Amino acid sequence: MKVVIVGGVAGGATAAARIRRLDEQAEIVVFERSGYVSYANCGLPYFIGDVITDPAELTLQTPESFFSRFRVSMKVHHEVTALHPDRKTVSVTNLETGETFEESYDKLLLSPGARPTQPRLPGVGLDKLFTLRTVEDTLRIKDHITQHHPKSAVLAGGGFIGLELAENLRALGLEVTIVQRPRQLMNPFDADMAALLHAEMRRNGVRLALGHTVEGFVEKDGGVDVLLKDEAPLHADMVVLAIGVTPDTALAREAGLALGIKGSIVVNDRMETSVPDIYAVGDAVQVKHSVTGQDALISLAGPANRQGRIAADNICGGDSRYRGSQGSSVIKVFNLTAAVTGVNETNAKKAGLNVDTVLLSPMSHAGYYPGGRVMTMKVVFEQETYRLLGAQIVGYEGVDKRIDVLATAIHAGMKATELKDLDLAYAPPYSSAKDPVNMAGFMVDNLANGLLRQWHLEDADALPRDGSVTLLDTRTTGEYRRGHIEGFVNIPVDELRERLGELPPDKPVYVICQSGLRSYIACRILAGHGFECYNFSGGFRYYDAVMHDRRLTEQALPCGMDQ
């Protein structure tokens, strides 16, 4: 059996190694148009910022090491220019010599990945305008910074690459502005959770120009003007386009393979395309979102690796199945860690799901053990069934551990109420006896049993201030004085039983505290005395952070922003 693989990196290289482990006799040829067959593309921003200093560290395998270990012929600087399914060959150009030839195959695996989205805007292609996707892109940016010592950069796009690059450019001393059309960074997160990331970016000197449309680029005064719709241009010494990626599927389209979202390659759960003996994996393929069941594009290394293994199994006669992508991911944002899995509240509602959420602010480990830090967790679940749909966490240490537990729970089809039953490891330096994941489960269980009723951030402005309801803040007097929501009266929770007479017994009570715990205790006290009570989900700390971010985003102009 002869297998030809188009593209290396996560999907193609993984498949090549797996095929060899399953079939020692197979002839395996990989064509990669770049000079690197297997590299750590997730580490590219950290090389620019000197966190990784040796470019060799970015290369996971070389053609020589891959051949030595697996006897796979890795041909870099070779571009496949056409597929010929009718005669089971591919056309190839050697980019170093210009030679062209056809290569035959019994099985063909496409792993072309995705390319940086290049908008059709005036000025795209300027020397000081970069993209970041490959090792070559990285070296180009690094060389430009080393040779020209830019003082400022504009990043168009606020996804994973944009945030990681912003942090690393700040570490080099550059002034950094992120500009993009959406009014939040990191679309996998809901806007309220993204507000916590905005605050961290601003704390570290990154300017945010959110909700602004880029209309083009002009070379000016030795740098680049980024032209904005209805706003003055942003000027910088260099610009990086990080507005996302587009499946690189021209070969598949020209060969007549079925295509899906944004021109991605349609595959079944065996990673087979619409054409016999042709498989496809990685960022170029359309997948099913494992939570919503909807078609999706999810460009992450983990799914690409799993798809490569599954395709290899099936190429070698097995029957492996891809169960879909869940979108689990984690990112370092200066001192914060932010992680997400499953579907967020916004997208769950767009998918037609009837959802609710719980928000909590637990400590990363036992409060009495030094060094604990608060994290903010948002857990999304289906109202009628309590099926666990997704989670987002922003905090410090321990975030990655909790998101992985929640990702596993979603994959296993658990209900959110069942999180309370998970038997998770505990020692004071690492967790609490009631782990944050368990705490989320307790909260959802209280909702399911009618012990807890909530009100949410989007309800705040609509709460009547005409005396028809009671608005109660149960924090200490000092906390209340430092900031509160207009219209809320202050009765600290520890004084509540003695001061019940101050509350009209026939009116619903909407309660808030700093994190949601004291207000929940207050609600149980009030319920025990016949009151109808609703607890604010998230607490005043969360409310204040989100509202502060909204004010900054609405008021700030991209030029001369005061943040």
XYZ file of C-alpha atoms in Angstrom, residues 72-379:
308
model
C 8.610 8.021 6.020
C 9.737 10.073 3.025
C 9.219 13.687 4.097
C 9.583 16.023 1.130
C 9.654 19.667 2.256
C 9.471 22.564 -0.199
C 7.259 20.351 -2.364
C 3.844 21.746 -3.247
C 0.993 19.553 -4.449
C -0.682 21.580 -7.207
C -3.486 19.241 -8.317
C -5.318 16.044 -7.380
C -6.327 13.472 -10.007
C -8.744 11.052 -8.329
C -9.598 9.395 -11.648
C -6.050 8.063 -12.033
C -5.110 8.234 -8.336
C -2.169 10.615 -8.698
C -1.202 14.070 -7.497
C 0.782 16.732 -9.347
C 3.787 18.034 -7.399
C 6.206 20.932 -7.865
C 9.629 20.952 -6.241
C 9.809 24.584 -5.083
C 13.616 24.512 -4.903
C 14.278 23.231 -8.440
C 11.043 23.987 -10.289
C 10.712 20.308 -11.304
C 7.137 19.040 -11.704
C 6.010 15.415 -11.562
C 3.075 13.154 -10.729
C 3.007 10.862 -7.707
C 0.667 7.877 -7.544
C -1.186 6.696 -4.458
C -3.429 3.940 -3.166
C -4.696 6.124 -0.326
C -4.479 9.914 -0.178
C -4.659 11.991 3.012
C -5.205 15.754 2.791
C -3.860 17.830 5.688
C -3.480 21.250 4.051
C -4.467 23.186 7.179
C -5.714 26.747 7.010
C -4.181 30.009 5.907
C -4.450 33.390 7.641
C -7.578 35.160 6.500
C -6.528 37.885 4.074
C -9.275 40.473 3.683
C -9.605 42.164 0.296
C -8.618 45.565 1.583
C -6.415 48.313 0.128
C -2.832 47.961 1.306
C -2.809 44.234 2.057
C 0.674 43.115 1.026
C 2.647 46.034 2.436
C 6.149 45.163 3.654
C 5.339 46.127 7.240
C 2.096 44.152 7.324
C 2.529 40.559 8.534
C 0.575 37.380 9.223
C 1.557 34.673 11.707
C 0.879 31.050 10.832
C 4.115 29.275 9.890
C 7.703 29.154 11.096
C 8.649 31.280 8.088
C 6.087 33.913 9.167
C 7.585 33.888 12.640
C 11.150 34.321 11.452
C 10.048 37.159 9.168
C 8.440 39.039 12.077
C 11.378 38.310 14.369
C 13.901 39.516 11.790
C 11.903 42.703 11.197
C 11.831 43.491 14.927
C 15.549 42.726 15.321
C 16.600 44.844 12.342
C 14.187 47.795 12.505
C 13.385 48.057 16.245
C 9.717 49.067 15.853
C 8.215 50.947 18.783
C 4.555 50.199 18.096
C 2.322 47.551 16.573
C -1.342 47.239 15.662
C -2.818 43.755 15.752
C -5.946 43.303 13.664
C -7.813 40.554 15.491
C -8.326 39.496 19.091
C -8.275 35.712 19.037
C -5.655 33.296 20.338
C -2.836 34.531 18.083
C -3.711 38.202 18.668
C -3.646 37.910 22.465
C -0.524 35.770 22.647
C 1.312 38.030 20.224
C 0.190 41.156 22.113
C 1.691 39.793 25.329
C 4.969 38.894 23.657
C 5.303 42.213 21.843
C 4.657 44.047 25.121
C 7.461 41.981 26.662
C 9.742 43.415 23.969
C 8.672 46.944 24.899
C 6.380 47.713 21.957
C 3.216 49.767 22.304
C 0.413 47.441 21.216
C -3.143 48.150 20.062
C -5.665 45.456 19.193
C -8.404 46.533 16.799
C -11.317 44.438 15.610
C -14.964 44.624 14.603
C -16.450 42.510 17.440
C -16.811 44.380 20.732
C -14.984 41.670 22.646
C -11.806 39.624 22.482
C -11.844 35.823 22.306
C -15.197 34.871 20.783
C -15.224 31.382 22.365
C -15.981 33.275 25.614
C -19.193 35.103 26.419
C -18.864 38.884 26.528
C -19.132 39.002 30.327
C -16.212 36.598 30.765
C -14.201 38.335 28.041
C -14.493 41.531 30.123
C -12.085 39.956 32.628
C -9.574 39.430 29.823
C -10.014 43.015 28.640
C -9.119 44.270 32.115
C -5.933 42.192 32.181
C -4.890 43.418 28.751
C -5.419 47.040 29.783
C -3.561 46.506 33.062
C -0.568 45.461 30.997
C -0.682 48.447 28.667
C -2.458 46.938 25.646
C -4.866 49.384 24.012
C -8.181 47.930 22.890
C -10.078 49.398 19.955
C -13.109 47.115 19.952
C -16.109 47.511 17.693
C -14.090 49.215 14.940
C -13.965 48.101 11.313
C -10.622 48.070 9.473
C -11.000 49.417 5.931
C -7.432 49.340 4.655
C -3.744 50.072 5.185
C -1.545 52.911 3.941
C 2.229 53.311 4.216
C 2.927 56.596 5.986
C 5.749 58.274 7.953
C 7.882 55.147 7.936
C 5.068 53.001 9.301
C 1.511 51.956 8.495
C -1.805 53.753 8.954
C -4.640 51.364 9.747
C -7.743 52.942 8.229
C -10.895 52.636 10.341
C -14.500 53.181 9.360
C -15.795 56.506 10.757
C -12.678 56.979 12.930
C -9.213 58.513 12.642
C -6.537 56.051 11.450
C -4.345 54.108 13.855
C -0.639 54.571 13.127
C 2.018 51.999 14.012
C 5.483 50.906 12.961
C 4.170 47.451 12.038
C 0.828 45.648 11.659
C -0.053 41.974 12.104
C -3.234 40.504 10.638
C -4.633 37.989 13.115
C -8.291 37.984 12.123
C -8.633 34.245 11.864
C -7.921 31.462 9.408
C -9.603 30.132 6.271
C -9.487 26.441 5.249
C -6.860 25.971 2.542
C -8.924 23.801 0.224
C -8.310 24.977 -3.348
C -6.970 21.519 -4.272
C -10.055 19.793 -2.898
C -12.395 22.196 -4.673
C -10.661 21.797 -8.050
C -10.749 18.005 -7.652
C -14.506 18.035 -7.046
C -14.547 17.019 -3.374
C -17.673 18.021 -1.445
C -17.138 21.254 0.511
C -18.885 22.802 3.508
C -18.541 25.862 5.755
C -16.138 28.480 4.336
C -15.074 26.002 1.683
C -13.944 23.372 4.224
C -13.701 19.720 3.212
C -16.718 17.600 4.151
C -15.754 14.310 5.818
C -17.644 11.557 7.611
C -16.778 10.262 11.066
C -14.085 8.029 9.539
C -12.437 11.171 8.075
C -13.324 9.998 4.556
C -14.104 12.649 1.929
C -16.766 12.343 -0.777
C -14.198 10.705 -3.083
C -13.136 7.080 -2.430
C -9.661 6.540 -0.956
C -9.208 10.230 -0.123
C -9.192 11.247 3.544
C -8.853 14.696 5.117
C -7.978 15.975 8.586
C -7.123 19.116 10.535
C -8.022 22.773 10.133
C -9.268 22.235 6.570
C -12.154 19.916 7.459
C -15.708 20.526 8.612
C -16.588 18.700 11.820
C -19.612 18.229 14.039
C -19.660 20.184 17.274
C -20.025 17.431 19.825
C -22.354 19.499 22.052
C -24.721 21.128 19.555
C -24.416 18.572 16.759
C -24.057 21.431 14.275
C -21.438 21.670 11.551
C -18.418 23.653 12.726
C -14.860 24.725 11.993
C -12.589 24.242 15.005
C -8.927 24.965 14.361
C -7.078 23.398 17.273
C -4.081 21.079 17.497
C -5.766 18.466 19.706
C -8.596 17.632 17.284
C -6.169 17.623 14.337
C -3.960 15.054 16.088
C -6.912 12.812 16.920
C -8.249 13.071 13.370
C -4.840 12.113 11.975
C -4.781 9.002 14.142
C -8.345 8.039 13.176
C -7.681 8.495 9.452
C -4.536 6.387 9.772
C -6.464 3.601 11.502
C -9.020 3.525 8.719
C -6.425 3.738 5.938
C -4.875 0.627 7.484
C -8.166 -1.285 7.525
C -9.491 -0.353 10.948
C -12.777 1.252 11.922
C -12.066 4.288 14.095
C -14.642 7.077 14.469
C -14.345 10.786 15.235
C -16.988 11.817 17.749
C -16.792 15.530 17.011
C -14.976 18.552 18.375
C -15.748 20.193 21.699
C -13.502 23.240 21.393
C -11.586 22.781 24.642
C -8.810 25.361 24.816
C -6.686 27.356 27.228
C -4.662 30.554 26.847
C -2.188 32.527 28.932
C -3.122 36.229 29.054
C -0.255 37.943 30.898
C -0.799 36.804 34.506
C -4.199 35.242 33.863
C -5.188 31.846 32.552
C -8.412 31.615 30.553
C -9.986 28.354 29.431
C -13.145 27.231 27.698
C -14.853 23.994 26.698
C -18.087 23.067 25.014
C -20.472 25.811 23.925
C -20.831 29.238 25.526
C -24.160 30.770 26.531
C -24.352 33.007 23.460
C -23.824 30.206 20.951
C -26.013 27.767 22.876
C -28.914 30.201 22.526
C -28.116 30.708 18.824
C -28.307 26.927 18.451
C -31.834 27.025 19.844
C -31.025 25.538 23.234
C -32.910 26.674 26.338
C -30.047 27.330 28.716
C -29.212 28.660 32.144
C -25.871 29.376 33.790
C -24.251 29.512 37.193
C -21.410 31.922 37.981
C -19.114 31.431 40.935
C -15.834 32.805 42.258
C -14.079 30.011 44.159
C -10.510 29.983 45.421
C -7.910 27.980 43.518
C -7.117 26.030 46.679
C -7.966 25.976 50.380
C -8.362 29.527 51.677
C -6.245 28.891 54.770
C -3.274 27.716 52.691
C -1.127 30.655 51.463
C -1.247 31.789 47.864
C -4.826 30.989 46.899
C -6.311 33.128 44.114
C -9.896 33.698 43.034
C -11.087 32.277 39.735
C -14.336 33.110 37.944
C -16.279 30.144 36.576
C -19.289 30.147 34.279
C -21.054 26.842 33.686
